[in-house]
Amino acid sequence: QVQLMESGGGSVQTGGSLRLSCVYTHDEMLFMGWFRQAPGKEREGVASIYRSSGTTFYSDSAEGRFTISQDSVKNTVYLQMNSLKPDDTAMYFCAAGRAFVPGRLRLQPEQYSDWGQGTQVTVSS
């Protein structure tokens, strides 16, 4: 089982930036994703990256503001978040997927088998 540990969350003001990191223990997964869940809302996909090709997908809300990247040497996936808004406030989770699914399906939580514990992001107005 892959173990995932997120870090980098915190509190920022509107327009600020944060970079989340996710360190993983094994590298057999095919793709990685970042998700978020606000109180009372469903978990939603934010960004995904296919490890071998680097192909990325973003939710509409993340497109143009967030960037997912990876460092395979460090076994780490990042989520750079810029121009943060109060609506971005949520617990952010890193996840790993092992079975191939095409394209934007990688933004669906049910495609992932391993999850981290999450890191809280709070954006104040």
Short mmCIF file of C-alpha atoms in Angstrom, two decimals:
data_model
loop_
_atom_site.label_atom_id
_atom_site.label_comp_id
_atom_site.label_asym_id
_atom_site.label_seq_id
_atom_site.Cartn_x
_atom_site.Cartn_y
_atom_site.Cartn_z
CA GLN A 1 0.00 0.00 0.00
CA VAL A 2 1.25 3.44 -0.90
CA GLN A 3 1.58 5.91 1.95
CA LEU A 4 1.02 9.55 1.16
CA MET A 5 1.77 12.55 3.35
CA GLU A 6 0.67 16.06 2.50
CA SER A 7 2.15 19.28 3.83
CA GLY A 8 2.18 22.97 3.02
CA GLY A 9 -1.32 23.98 3.99
CA GLY A 10 -2.00 27.11 5.99
CA SER A 11 -3.90 30.36 6.18
CA VAL A 12 -3.51 33.08 3.58
CA GLN A 13 -5.39 36.14 2.43
CA THR A 14 -7.23 36.45 -0.85
CA GLY A 15 -4.76 36.65 -3.71
CA GLY A 16 -2.06 34.80 -1.81
CA SER A 17 -0.21 31.63 -2.77
CA LEU A 18 0.59 28.28 -1.23
CA ARG A 19 2.49 25.25 -2.41
CA LEU A 20 1.31 21.89 -1.22
CA SER A 21 3.60 18.87 -1.22
CA CYS A 22 2.78 15.17 -1.19
CA VAL A 23 5.51 12.67 -0.42
CA TYR A 24 4.79 9.06 -1.36
CA THR A 25 6.51 5.87 -0.29
CA HIS A 26 6.24 3.74 -3.44
CA ASP A 27 6.31 4.60 -7.11
CA GLU A 28 4.15 1.91 -8.68
CA MET A 29 1.14 4.16 -9.14
CA LEU A 30 0.23 5.41 -12.62
CA PHE A 31 -1.14 8.83 -11.76
CA MET A 32 -1.46 11.23 -8.84
CA GLY A 33 -4.14 13.70 -7.99
CA TRP A 34 -5.03 16.54 -5.68
CA PHE A 35 -8.53 16.78 -4.28
CA ARG A 36 -10.27 19.07 -1.86
CA GLN A 37 -13.26 18.86 0.41
CA ALA A 38 -14.98 21.74 2.16
CA PRO A 39 -17.34 21.17 5.11
CA GLY A 40 -20.69 19.89 3.91
CA LYS A 41 -19.50 19.42 0.34
CA GLU A 42 -18.40 16.46 -1.73
CA ARG A 43 -14.77 15.76 -2.43
CA GLU A 44 -13.79 17.28 -5.77
CA GLY A 45 -10.86 16.76 -8.06
CA VAL A 46 -8.54 19.72 -8.47
CA ALA A 47 -5.64 18.45 -10.58
CA SER A 48 -4.07 15.22 -11.77
CA ILE A 49 -0.78 14.20 -13.33
CA TYR A 50 0.09 11.03 -15.22
CA ARG A 51 3.49 10.07 -13.90
CA SER A 52 5.17 8.70 -17.01
CA SER A 53 4.07 11.39 -19.49
CA GLY A 54 3.50 14.34 -17.17
CA THR A 55 0.06 14.89 -18.70
CA THR A 56 -2.04 17.09 -16.46
CA PHE A 57 -5.70 17.88 -16.04
CA TYR A 58 -7.35 20.60 -13.98
CA SER A 59 -10.81 21.37 -12.75
CA ASP A 60 -12.40 24.48 -14.16
CA SER A 61 -11.89 26.27 -10.87
CA ALA A 62 -8.18 25.40 -10.78
CA GLU A 63 -7.34 26.03 -14.43
CA GLY A 64 -4.99 28.97 -14.82
CA ARG A 65 -4.37 29.38 -11.09
CA PHE A 66 -3.06 26.01 -9.89
CA THR A 67 -0.18 23.93 -11.22
CA ILE A 68 0.48 20.29 -10.44
CA SER A 69 4.02 19.01 -10.86
CA GLN A 70 6.19 16.12 -9.79
CA ASP A 71 9.73 15.34 -8.73
CA SER A 72 10.25 11.61 -9.17
CA VAL A 73 13.68 11.72 -7.54
CA LYS A 74 12.14 13.08 -4.35
CA ASN A 75 8.96 10.96 -4.67
CA THR A 76 6.97 14.16 -4.36
CA VAL A 77 4.00 15.73 -6.11
CA TYR A 78 3.31 19.44 -5.73
CA LEU A 79 0.33 21.71 -6.11
CA GLN A 80 1.23 25.35 -6.59
CA MET A 81 -1.81 27.48 -5.86
CA ASN A 82 -1.87 31.15 -6.85
CA SER A 83 -4.53 33.85 -6.73
CA LEU A 84 -6.28 32.05 -3.93
CA LYS A 85 -9.90 32.85 -3.15
CA PRO A 86 -12.08 32.17 -0.08
CA ASP A 87 -13.87 29.49 -2.15
CA ASP A 88 -10.58 27.56 -2.20
CA THR A 89 -10.84 27.00 1.54
CA ALA A 90 -10.93 23.24 2.12
CA MET A 91 -9.01 20.21 3.26
CA TYR A 92 -6.70 19.21 0.43
CA PHE A 93 -5.85 15.57 -0.18
CA CYS A 94 -3.25 13.83 -2.26
CA ALA A 95 -4.17 10.51 -3.88
CA ALA A 96 -2.61 7.80 -6.02
CA GLY A 97 -4.19 5.77 -8.80
CA ARG A 98 -2.96 2.37 -10.03
CA ALA A 99 -5.38 1.30 -12.76
CA PHE A 100 -5.32 3.21 -16.02
CA VAL A 101 -8.24 5.53 -16.72
CA PRO A 102 -8.27 8.03 -19.57
CA GLY A 103 -8.02 11.77 -19.37
CA ARG A 104 -10.35 13.79 -17.23
CA LEU A 105 -11.64 10.68 -15.45
CA ARG A 106 -8.51 11.11 -13.33
CA LEU A 107 -10.30 13.98 -11.58
CA GLN A 108 -12.83 11.54 -10.12
CA PRO A 109 -12.12 10.41 -6.54
CA GLU A 110 -13.36 6.86 -7.21
CA GLN A 111 -10.43 6.30 -9.62
CA TYR A 112 -7.93 6.50 -6.76
CA SER A 113 -6.90 3.71 -4.41
CA ASP A 114 -4.62 5.41 -1.89
CA TRP A 115 -5.14 8.65 0.02
CA GLY A 116 -3.25 10.91 2.35
CA GLN A 117 -4.64 12.43 5.54
CA GLY A 118 -5.00 15.91 4.09
CA THR A 119 -3.73 19.40 4.78
CA GLN A 120 -5.97 22.36 5.57
CA VAL A 121 -6.03 25.45 3.39
CA THR A 122 -7.87 28.53 4.63
CA VAL A 123 -8.23 31.67 2.54
CA SER A 124 -9.58 34.78 4.22
CA SER A 125 -11.11 37.78 2.50
#
